[in-house]
Short mmCIF file of C-alpha atoms and ligand atoms in Angstrom, two decimals:
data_model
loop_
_atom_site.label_atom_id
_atom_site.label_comp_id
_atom_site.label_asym_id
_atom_site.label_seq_id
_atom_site.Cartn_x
_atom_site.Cartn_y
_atom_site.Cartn_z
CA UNK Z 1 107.87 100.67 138.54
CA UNK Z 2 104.67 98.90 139.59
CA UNK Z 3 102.57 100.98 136.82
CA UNK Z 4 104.77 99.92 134.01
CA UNK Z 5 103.16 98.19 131.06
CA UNK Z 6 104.65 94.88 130.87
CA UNK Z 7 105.75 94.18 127.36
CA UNK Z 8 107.19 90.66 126.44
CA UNK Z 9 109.47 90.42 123.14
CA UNK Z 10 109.39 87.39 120.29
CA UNK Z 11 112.39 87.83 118.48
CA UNK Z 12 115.66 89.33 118.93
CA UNK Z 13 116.93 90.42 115.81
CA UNK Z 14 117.14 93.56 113.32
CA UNK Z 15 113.55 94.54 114.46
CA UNK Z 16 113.20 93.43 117.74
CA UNK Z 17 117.30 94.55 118.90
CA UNK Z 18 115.70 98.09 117.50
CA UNK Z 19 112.45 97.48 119.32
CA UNK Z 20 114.45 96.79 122.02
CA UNK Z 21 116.34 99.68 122.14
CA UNK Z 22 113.66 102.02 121.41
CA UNK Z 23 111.56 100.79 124.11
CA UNK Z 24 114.82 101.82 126.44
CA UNK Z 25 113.47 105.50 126.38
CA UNK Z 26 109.84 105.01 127.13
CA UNK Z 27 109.54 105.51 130.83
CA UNK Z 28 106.18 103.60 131.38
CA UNK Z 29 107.10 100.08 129.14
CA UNK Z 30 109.11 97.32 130.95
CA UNK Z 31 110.47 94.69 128.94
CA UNK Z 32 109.94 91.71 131.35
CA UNK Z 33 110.69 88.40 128.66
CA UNK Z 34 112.66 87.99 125.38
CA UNK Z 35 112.34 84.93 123.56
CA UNK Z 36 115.17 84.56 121.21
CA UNK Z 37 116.35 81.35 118.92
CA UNK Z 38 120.13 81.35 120.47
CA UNK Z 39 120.65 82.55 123.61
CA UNK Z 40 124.85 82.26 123.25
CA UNK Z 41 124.53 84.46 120.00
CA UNK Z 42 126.60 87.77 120.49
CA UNK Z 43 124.45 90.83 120.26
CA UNK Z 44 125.33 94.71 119.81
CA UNK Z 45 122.64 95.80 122.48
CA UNK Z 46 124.80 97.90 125.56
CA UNK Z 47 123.27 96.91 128.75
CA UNK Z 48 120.86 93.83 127.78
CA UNK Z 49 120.04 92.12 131.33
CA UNK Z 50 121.08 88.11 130.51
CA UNK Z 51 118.42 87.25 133.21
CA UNK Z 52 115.07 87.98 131.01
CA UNK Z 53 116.45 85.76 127.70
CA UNK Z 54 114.94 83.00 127.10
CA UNK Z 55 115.13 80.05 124.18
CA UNK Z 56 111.36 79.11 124.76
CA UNK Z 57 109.29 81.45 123.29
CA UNK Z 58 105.90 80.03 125.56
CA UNK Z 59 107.68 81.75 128.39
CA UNK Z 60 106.46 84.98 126.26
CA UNK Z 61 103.01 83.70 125.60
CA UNK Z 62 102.35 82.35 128.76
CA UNK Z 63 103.71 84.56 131.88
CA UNK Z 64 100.58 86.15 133.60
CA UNK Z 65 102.38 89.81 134.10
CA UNK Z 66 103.20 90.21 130.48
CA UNK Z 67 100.22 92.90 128.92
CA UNK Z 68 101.48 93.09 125.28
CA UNK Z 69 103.28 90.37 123.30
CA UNK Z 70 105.31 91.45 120.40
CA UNK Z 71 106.26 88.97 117.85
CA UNK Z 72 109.22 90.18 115.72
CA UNK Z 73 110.22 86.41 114.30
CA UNK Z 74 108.58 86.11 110.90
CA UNK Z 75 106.93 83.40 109.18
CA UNK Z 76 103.99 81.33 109.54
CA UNK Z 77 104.60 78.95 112.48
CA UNK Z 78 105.49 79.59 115.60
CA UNK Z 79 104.60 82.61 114.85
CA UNK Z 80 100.91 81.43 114.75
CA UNK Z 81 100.20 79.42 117.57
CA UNK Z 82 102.46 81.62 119.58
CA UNK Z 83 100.31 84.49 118.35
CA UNK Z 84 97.15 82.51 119.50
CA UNK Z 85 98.28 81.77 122.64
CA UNK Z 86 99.48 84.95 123.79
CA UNK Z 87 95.32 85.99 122.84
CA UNK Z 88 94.06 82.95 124.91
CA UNK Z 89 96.37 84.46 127.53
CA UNK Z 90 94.90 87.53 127.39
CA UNK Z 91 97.82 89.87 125.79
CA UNK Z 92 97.35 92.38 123.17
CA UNK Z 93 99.81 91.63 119.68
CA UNK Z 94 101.80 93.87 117.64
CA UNK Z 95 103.34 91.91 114.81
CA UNK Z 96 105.30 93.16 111.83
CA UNK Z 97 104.44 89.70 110.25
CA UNK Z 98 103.55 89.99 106.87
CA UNK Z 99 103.50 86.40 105.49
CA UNK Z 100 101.42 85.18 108.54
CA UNK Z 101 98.85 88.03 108.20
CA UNK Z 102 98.06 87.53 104.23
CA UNK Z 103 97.83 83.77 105.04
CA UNK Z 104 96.27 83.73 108.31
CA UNK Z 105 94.89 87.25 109.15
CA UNK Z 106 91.14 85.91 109.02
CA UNK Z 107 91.87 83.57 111.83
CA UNK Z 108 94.00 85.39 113.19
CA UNK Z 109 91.49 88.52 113.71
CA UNK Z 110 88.49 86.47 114.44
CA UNK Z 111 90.49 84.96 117.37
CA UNK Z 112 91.60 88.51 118.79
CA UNK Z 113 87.72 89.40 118.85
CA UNK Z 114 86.64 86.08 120.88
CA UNK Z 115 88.97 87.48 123.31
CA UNK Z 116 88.69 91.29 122.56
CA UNK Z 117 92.65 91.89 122.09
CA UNK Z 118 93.51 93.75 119.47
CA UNK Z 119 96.61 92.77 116.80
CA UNK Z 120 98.10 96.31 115.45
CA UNK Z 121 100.40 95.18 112.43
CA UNK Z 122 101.86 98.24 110.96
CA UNK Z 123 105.65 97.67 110.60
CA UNK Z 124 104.10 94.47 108.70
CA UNK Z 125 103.55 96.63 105.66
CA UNK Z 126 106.13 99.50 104.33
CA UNK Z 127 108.37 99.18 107.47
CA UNK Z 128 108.60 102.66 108.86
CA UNK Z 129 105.77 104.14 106.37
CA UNK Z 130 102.97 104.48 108.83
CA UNK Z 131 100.20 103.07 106.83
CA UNK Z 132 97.64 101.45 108.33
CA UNK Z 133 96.89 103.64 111.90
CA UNK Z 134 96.62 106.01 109.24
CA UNK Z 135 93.97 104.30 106.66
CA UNK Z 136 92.37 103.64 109.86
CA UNK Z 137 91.41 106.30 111.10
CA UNK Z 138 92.28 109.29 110.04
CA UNK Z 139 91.40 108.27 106.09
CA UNK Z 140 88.22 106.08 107.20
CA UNK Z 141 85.90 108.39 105.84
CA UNK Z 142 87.78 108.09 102.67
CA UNK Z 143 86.56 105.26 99.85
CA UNK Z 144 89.89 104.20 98.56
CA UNK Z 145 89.40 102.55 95.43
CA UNK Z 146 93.57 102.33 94.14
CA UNK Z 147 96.47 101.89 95.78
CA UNK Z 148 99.73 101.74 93.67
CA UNK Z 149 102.90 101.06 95.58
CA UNK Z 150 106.75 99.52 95.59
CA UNK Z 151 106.54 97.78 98.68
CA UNK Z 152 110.03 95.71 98.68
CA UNK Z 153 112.93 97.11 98.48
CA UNK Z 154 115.21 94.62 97.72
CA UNK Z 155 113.17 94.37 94.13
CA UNK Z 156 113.74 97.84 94.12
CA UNK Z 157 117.59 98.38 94.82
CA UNK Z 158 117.76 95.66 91.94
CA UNK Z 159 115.80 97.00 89.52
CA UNK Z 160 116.89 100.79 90.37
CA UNK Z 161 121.10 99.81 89.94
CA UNK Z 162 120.15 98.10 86.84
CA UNK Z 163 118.58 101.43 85.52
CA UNK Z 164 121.55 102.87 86.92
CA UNK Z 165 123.84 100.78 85.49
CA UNK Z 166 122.92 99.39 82.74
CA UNK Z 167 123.60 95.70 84.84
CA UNK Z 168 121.85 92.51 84.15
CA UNK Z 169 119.50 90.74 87.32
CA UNK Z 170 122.61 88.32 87.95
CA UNK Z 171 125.09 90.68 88.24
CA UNK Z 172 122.74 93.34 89.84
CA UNK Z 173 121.39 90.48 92.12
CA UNK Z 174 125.12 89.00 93.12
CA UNK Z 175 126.01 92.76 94.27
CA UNK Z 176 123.30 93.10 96.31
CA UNK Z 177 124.00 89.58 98.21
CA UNK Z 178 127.14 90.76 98.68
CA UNK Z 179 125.65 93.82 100.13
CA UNK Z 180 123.17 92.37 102.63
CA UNK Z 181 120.50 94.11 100.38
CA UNK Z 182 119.22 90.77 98.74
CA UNK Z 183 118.97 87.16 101.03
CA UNK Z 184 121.03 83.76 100.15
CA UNK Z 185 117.74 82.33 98.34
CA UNK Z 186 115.96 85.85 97.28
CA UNK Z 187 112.93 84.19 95.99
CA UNK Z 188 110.58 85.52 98.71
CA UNK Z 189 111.57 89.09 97.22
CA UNK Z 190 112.58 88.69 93.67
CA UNK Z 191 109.54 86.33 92.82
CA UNK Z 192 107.38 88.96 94.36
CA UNK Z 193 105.93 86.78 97.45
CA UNK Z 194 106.87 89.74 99.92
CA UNK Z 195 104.93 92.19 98.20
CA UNK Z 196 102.22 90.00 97.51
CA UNK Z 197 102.02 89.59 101.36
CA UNK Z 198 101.48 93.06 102.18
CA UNK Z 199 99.01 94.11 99.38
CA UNK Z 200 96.64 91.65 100.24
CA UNK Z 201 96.86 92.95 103.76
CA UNK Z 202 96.86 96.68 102.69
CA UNK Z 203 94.06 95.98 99.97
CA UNK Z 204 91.80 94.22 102.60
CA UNK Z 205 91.93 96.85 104.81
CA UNK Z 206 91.65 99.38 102.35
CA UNK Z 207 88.61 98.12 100.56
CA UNK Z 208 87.61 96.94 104.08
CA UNK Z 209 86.82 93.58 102.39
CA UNK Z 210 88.42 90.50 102.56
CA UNK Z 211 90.96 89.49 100.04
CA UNK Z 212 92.66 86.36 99.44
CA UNK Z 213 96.46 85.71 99.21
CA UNK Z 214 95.63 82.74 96.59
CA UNK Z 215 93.38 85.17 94.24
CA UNK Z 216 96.49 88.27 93.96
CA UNK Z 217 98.25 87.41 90.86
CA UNK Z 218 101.93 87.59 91.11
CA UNK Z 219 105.44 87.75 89.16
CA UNK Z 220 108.50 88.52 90.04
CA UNK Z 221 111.63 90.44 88.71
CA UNK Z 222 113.98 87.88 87.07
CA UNK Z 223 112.98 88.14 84.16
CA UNK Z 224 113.68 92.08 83.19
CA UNK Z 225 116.95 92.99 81.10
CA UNK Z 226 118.87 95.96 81.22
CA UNK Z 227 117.80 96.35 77.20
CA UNK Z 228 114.38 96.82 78.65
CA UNK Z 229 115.17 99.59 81.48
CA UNK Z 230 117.01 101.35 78.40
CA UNK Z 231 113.90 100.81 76.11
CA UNK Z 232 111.55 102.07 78.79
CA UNK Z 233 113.85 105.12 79.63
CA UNK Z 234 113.84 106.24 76.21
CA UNK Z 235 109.90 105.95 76.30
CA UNK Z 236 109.38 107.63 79.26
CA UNK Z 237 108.89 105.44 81.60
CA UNK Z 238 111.23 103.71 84.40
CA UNK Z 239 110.47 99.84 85.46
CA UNK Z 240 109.20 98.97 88.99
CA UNK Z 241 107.95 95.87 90.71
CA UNK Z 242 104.77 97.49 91.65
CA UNK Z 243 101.29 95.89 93.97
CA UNK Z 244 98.56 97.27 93.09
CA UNK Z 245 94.99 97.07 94.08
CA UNK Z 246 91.69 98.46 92.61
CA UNK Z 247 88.34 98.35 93.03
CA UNK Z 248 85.46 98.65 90.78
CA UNK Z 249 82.07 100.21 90.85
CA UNK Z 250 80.40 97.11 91.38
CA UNK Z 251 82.64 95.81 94.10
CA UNK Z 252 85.19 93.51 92.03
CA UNK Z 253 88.55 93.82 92.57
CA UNK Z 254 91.89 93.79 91.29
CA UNK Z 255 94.67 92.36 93.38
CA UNK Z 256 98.75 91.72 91.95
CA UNK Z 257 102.03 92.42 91.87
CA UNK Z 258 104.31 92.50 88.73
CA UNK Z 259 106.93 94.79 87.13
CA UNK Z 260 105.40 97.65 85.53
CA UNK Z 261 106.30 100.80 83.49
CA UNK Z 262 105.81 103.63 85.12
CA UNK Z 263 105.88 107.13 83.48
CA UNK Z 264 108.63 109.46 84.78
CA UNK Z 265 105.92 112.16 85.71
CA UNK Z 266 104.48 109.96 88.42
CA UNK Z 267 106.15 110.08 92.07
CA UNK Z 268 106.58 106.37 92.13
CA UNK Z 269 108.81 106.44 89.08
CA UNK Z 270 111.20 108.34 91.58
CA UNK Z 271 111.36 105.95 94.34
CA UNK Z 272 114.85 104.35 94.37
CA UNK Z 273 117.14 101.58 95.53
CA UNK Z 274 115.27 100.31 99.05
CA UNK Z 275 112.91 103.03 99.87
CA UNK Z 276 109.13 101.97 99.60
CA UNK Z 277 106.21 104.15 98.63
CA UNK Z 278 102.40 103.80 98.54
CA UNK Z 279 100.20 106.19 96.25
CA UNK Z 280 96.44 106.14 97.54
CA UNK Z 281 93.60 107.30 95.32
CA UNK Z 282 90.21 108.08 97.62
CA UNK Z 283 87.37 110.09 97.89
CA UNK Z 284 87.30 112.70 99.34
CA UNK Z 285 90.82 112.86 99.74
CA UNK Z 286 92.65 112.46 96.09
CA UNK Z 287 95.51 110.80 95.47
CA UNK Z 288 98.00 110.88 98.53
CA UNK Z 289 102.06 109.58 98.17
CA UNK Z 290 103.36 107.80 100.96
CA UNK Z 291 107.27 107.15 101.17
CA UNK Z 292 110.08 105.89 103.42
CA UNK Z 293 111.82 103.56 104.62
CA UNK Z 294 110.78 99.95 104.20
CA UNK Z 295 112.86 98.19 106.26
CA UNK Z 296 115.82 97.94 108.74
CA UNK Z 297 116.33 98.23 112.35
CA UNK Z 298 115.19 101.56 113.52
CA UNK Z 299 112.27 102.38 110.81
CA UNK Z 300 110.62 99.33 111.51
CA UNK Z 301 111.19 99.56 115.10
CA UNK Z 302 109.50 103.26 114.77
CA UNK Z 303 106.29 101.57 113.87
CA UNK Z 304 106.48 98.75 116.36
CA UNK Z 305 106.63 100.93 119.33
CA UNK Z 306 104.05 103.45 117.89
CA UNK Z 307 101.51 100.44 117.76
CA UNK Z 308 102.88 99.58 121.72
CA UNK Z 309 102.20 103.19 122.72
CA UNK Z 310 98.88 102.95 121.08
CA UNK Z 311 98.21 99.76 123.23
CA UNK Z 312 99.92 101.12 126.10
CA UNK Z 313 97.54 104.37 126.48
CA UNK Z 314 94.57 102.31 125.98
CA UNK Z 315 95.06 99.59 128.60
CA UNK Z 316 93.12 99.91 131.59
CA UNK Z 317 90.83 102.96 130.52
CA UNK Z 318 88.49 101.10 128.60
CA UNK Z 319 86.89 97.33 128.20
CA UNK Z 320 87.06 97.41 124.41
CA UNK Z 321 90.13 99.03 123.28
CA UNK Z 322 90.73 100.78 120.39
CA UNK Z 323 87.82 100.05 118.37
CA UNK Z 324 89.11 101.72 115.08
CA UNK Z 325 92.24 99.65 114.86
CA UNK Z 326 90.27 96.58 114.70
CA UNK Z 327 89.17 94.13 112.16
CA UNK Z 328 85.47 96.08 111.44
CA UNK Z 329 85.35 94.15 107.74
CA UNK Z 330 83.26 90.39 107.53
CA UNK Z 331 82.36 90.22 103.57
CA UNK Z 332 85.02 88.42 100.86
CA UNK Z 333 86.01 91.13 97.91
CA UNK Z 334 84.67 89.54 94.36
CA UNK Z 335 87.89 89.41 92.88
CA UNK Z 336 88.73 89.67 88.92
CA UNK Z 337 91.39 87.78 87.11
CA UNK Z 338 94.28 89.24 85.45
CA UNK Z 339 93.03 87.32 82.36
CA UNK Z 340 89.60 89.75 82.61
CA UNK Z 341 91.68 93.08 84.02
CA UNK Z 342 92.58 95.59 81.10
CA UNK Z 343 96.31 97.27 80.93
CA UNK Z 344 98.62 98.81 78.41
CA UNK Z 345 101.39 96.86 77.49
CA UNK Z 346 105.28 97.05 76.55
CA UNK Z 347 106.45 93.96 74.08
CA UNK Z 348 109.82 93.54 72.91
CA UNK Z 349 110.35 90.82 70.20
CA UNK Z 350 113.49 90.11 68.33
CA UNK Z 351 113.03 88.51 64.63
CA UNK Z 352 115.30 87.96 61.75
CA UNK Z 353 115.79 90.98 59.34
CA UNK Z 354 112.99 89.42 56.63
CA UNK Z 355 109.79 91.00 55.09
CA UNK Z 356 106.97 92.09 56.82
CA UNK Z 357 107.88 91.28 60.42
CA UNK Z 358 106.22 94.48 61.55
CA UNK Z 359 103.06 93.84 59.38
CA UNK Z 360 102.74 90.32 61.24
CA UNK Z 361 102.87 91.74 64.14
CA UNK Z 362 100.75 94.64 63.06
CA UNK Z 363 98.22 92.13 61.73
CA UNK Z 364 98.49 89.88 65.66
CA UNK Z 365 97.41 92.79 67.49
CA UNK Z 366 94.57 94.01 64.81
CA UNK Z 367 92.73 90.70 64.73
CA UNK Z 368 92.63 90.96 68.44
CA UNK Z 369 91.57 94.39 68.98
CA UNK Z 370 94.75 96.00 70.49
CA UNK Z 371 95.48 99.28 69.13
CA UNK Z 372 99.39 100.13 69.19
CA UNK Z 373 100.51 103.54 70.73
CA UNK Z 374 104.20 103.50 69.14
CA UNK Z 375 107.00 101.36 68.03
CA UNK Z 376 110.43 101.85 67.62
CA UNK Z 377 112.83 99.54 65.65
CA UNK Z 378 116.66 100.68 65.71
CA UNK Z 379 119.15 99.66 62.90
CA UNK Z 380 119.54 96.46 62.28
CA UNK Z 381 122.34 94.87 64.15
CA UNK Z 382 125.44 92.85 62.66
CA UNK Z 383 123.28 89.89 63.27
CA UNK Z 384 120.99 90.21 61.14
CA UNK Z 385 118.01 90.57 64.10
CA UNK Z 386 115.85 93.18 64.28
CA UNK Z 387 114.72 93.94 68.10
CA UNK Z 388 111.26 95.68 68.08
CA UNK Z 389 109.70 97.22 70.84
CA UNK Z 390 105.69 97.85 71.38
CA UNK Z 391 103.66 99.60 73.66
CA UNK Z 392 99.94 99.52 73.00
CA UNK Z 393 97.12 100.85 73.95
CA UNK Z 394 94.70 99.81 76.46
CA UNK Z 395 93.37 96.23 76.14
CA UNK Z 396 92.14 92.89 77.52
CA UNK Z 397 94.78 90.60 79.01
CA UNK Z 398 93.26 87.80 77.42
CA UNK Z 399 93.97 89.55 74.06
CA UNK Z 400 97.79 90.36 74.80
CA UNK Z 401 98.43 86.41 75.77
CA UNK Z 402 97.04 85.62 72.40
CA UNK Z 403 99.19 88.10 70.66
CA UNK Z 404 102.00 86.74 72.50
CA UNK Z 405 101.00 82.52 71.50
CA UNK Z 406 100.57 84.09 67.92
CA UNK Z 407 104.23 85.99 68.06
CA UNK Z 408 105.69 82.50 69.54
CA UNK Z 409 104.73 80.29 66.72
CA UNK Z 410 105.69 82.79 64.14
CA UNK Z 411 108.35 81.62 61.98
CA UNK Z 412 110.27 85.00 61.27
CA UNK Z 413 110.01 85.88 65.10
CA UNK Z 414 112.96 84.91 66.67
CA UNK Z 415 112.02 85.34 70.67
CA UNK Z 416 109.42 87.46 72.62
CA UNK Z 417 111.83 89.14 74.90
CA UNK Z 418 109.34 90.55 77.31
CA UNK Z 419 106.02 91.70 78.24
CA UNK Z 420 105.56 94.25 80.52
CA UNK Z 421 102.45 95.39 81.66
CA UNK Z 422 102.15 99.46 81.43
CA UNK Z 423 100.72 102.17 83.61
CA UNK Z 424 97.45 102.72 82.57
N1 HSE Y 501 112.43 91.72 102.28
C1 HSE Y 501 111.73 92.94 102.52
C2 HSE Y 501 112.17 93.97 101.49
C3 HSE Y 501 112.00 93.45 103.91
O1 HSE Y 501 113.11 93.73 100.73
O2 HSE Y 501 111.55 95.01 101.42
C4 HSE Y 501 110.83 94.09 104.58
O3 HSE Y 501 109.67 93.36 104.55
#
C-alpha cells in the first residue's frame, strides 16, 4: 500500500468512469481524490468508495500525497488553472484535453518545464489511436512532412450514413442526436473545431514546430449533399472531413481541416461511421496508416492509463523524467494560407438548360489557369436545369475562388452547389 503511486482524478465521466475502472486492475496506482461536478449524480461504477468524491476540484490540485493529476473534464477553464496548479504543486498531468492544448499548449508546456513535470496528452488526439508516445519516440528519427487523417468521428458517422444512405446532413444529423453519436449543439464537431484542435496539436509535434490554432484554416460539414457523395462515388472518390498538415522544403506549412474527396484506393477512403485514422508520410519510414477508435469510454481510457503507467515507472528513478515525451520544440512553423496552398478541386454548378453554359465555364477556368480533369453533365432534368459537375486539375486556391465569384455573377448559372477541395 505505502508504495502505491497516488493518482488524483478531474472528471468523472465517459473517460474518467473508464479511467477509473481501468486503473482498478493496476496493482501499484491508488486513486486517492475524484473531483466530479455532481456528487448526487448516479453512476454505473460497482464498488466506487463515496469517501474520496469531491465537488471541488482544488482538493485534486492541491493535496500533497497526490503524484499524478489527471484531468478528464474538457474545455479551456478550469481545466487551465487547475492544470497549472496541480504543476505548481508539483504533480505530473495526463490530459485528454484537446481544445485546451491547441489554445494553450505553449503555456501550458513552458509551465511544466519551470517545474520539470511532464503533461502526456495522448487520448487528446484519436482517442484510443496511440499517436503521439509513438511520433515520439519510436518515429523521432523520422522527418514527417504529411499527415492526412479523419480525426472526429461524429463528422464521420454523418458523412459515412449519408454515403450509405443517400440521407441529407439534417436528417443524417437528427439520427445521430438521437443516437448519442452527434451533441445537442454539434457545432464543435460538424463545423470542424474538434479536428482543428487536434491537428494543430498533432502537426506541432510532428513538424516539432509550433503551430497556431488561429493560422489552421477550417470548415465544417454542413454544407455537403447527398447529390455530392453520389457524384463523388461515381468518380471514384468517397467524401471525408479530413485535417491535414504538410510541410514544405523551406519550412512553410500547411495547416486545415475541410471535407475532401478522397480516392477509393487510399485507406482513409475506408474509414467509416466513428472510427478515426491518421496516415503519416516520413522519411525514412514511408507512409504509415493509423486506425481505431476515436472515442468512448474504454479506448480513450486505454490511452489515459498508458500515459499514467508511463509516469508511474518513471517516478522516483530519475530527476528529469521522461525526456522524450516532452515539449523539445521552441521555433513558430511559417505557415501558408489556403489562399497560396495548391489542390484539385470538385465544383458542382446547376444552370438553366441555355447555350454555352459549359463554354462559360470552360472559358472561367482557362483565363485563370485551371486545367479541367473531367466533367460529367447527366440529362437534363424536367426542370429545365442542367447540374454539372467539375473536377480539375491541380491549381492555386486563389484561382478556384475567382472561378467561383465569376460562376456567381453569371447570368445562365443558376447556383454553385459546392466546392470541394480534392486529394491531390
Ligand atoms: N467529439 C469527438 C468526436 C469526440 O466526435 O470524435 C472525441 O474527441
Amino acid at each position: 500500500m505505502e508504495n502505491k503511486v497516488k493518482i488524483g482524478l478531474i472528471g468523472l465521466g465517459t473517460v474518467g468512469s473508464g479511467v477509473y475502472k481501468t486503473l482498478q486492475n493496476i496493482d501499484n496506482a491508488e486513486i486517492v481524490k475524484i473531483a466530479v461536478h455532481n456528487k448526487n449524480k448516479k453512476r454505473n461504477i460497482e464498488n466506487l468508495d463515496e469517501n474520496i468524491i469531491t465537488d471541488n476540484a482544488y482538493e485534486v490540485v492541491n493535496d500533497p500525497e497526490i503524484q499524478i493529476v489527471a484531468e478528464l473534464i474538457g474545455g479551456v477553464e478550469p481545466a487551465f488553472d487547475l492544470i497549472k496548479t496541480a504543476i505548481k504543486n508539483g504533480k505530473h498531468i495526463v490530459t485528454a484535453n484537446k481544445e485546451l492544448l491547441a489554445k494553450h499548449g505553449e503555456e501550458l508546456f513552458d509551465y511544466a518545464q519551470k517545474y520539470n513535470r511532464v503533461i502526456l496528452y495522448e487520448a487528446a488526439i484519436a482517442g484510443g489511436i496511440p499517436l503521439i508516445m509513438p511520433i515520439k519516440t519510436i518515429l523521432a528519427g523520422n522527418k514527417i512532412n504529411k499527415i492526412m487523417a479523419i480525426l472526429n468521428g461524429t463528422t464521420n458517422y454523418i458523412l459515412t450514413k449519408m454515403d450509405v444512405l443517400g440521407s441529407s446532413y439534417n436528417d443524417v444529423l437528427a439520427e445521430a442526436q438521437d443516437l448519442g453519436y452527434a451533441e445537442t449543439n454539434p457545432t464543435g464537431d460538424v463545423e470542424g473545431y474538434d479536428a482543428a484542435y487536434k491537428i494543430t496539436t498533432l502537426a506541432t509535434i510532428a513538424f516539432n514546430k509550433k503551430i497556431k490554432l488561429e493560422n489552421v484554416y477550417r470548415e465544417g460539414i454542413t454544407k455537403i449533399r447527398p447529390q455530392d457523395m453520389l457524384s463523388a462515388n461515381e468518380m471514384g472518390y468517397k467524401i471525408k472531413l479530413i485535417a491535414m498538415a504538410e510541410i514544405n522544403k523551406n519550412g512553410e506549412a500547411d495547416v486545415r481541416v475541410h471535407p475532401m474527396l478522397i480516392q477509393k484506393s487510399q485507406p482513409l477512403a475506408h474509414i467509416d461511421y466513428v472510427t478515426n485514422a491518421v496516415t503519416l508520410c516520413g522519411e525514412p519510414v514511408g507512409e504509415i496508416t493509423l486506425s481505431g477508435p476515436g472515442a468512448g469510454e474504454f479506448p480513450t481510457a486505454s490511452s489515459v492509463v498508458g500515459d499514467i503507467l508511463a509516469i508511474m515507472s518513471e517516478i522516483g528513478k530519475s530527476d528529469y523524467i521522461l525526456p522524450m515525451m516532452r515539449c523539445n520544440h521552441s521555433t513558430n512553423a511559417k505557415m501558408i494560407d489556403i489562399s497560396e496552398t495548391e489542390n484539385r478541386y470538385y465544383i458542382s454548378i446547376s444552370a438553366n438548360n441555355n447555350l454555352g453554359v459549359i463554354g462559360h465555364l470552360g472559358k472561367a477556368c482557362e483565363e485563370n489557369n485551371i486545367s479541367l480533369a473531367s466533367i460529367v453533365q447527366k440529362e437534363i432534368g424536367k426542370n429545365h436545369c442542367a447540374e454539372i459537375t467539375v473536377i480539375t486539375e491541380r491549381c492555386k486556391e486563389k484561382n478556384m475562388q475567382n472561378v467561383i465569384n465569376i460562376l456567381k455573377n453569371d447570368s445562365s448559372i443558376l447556383n454553385v452547389n459546392s466546392l470541394i477541395r480534392v486529394q491531390r
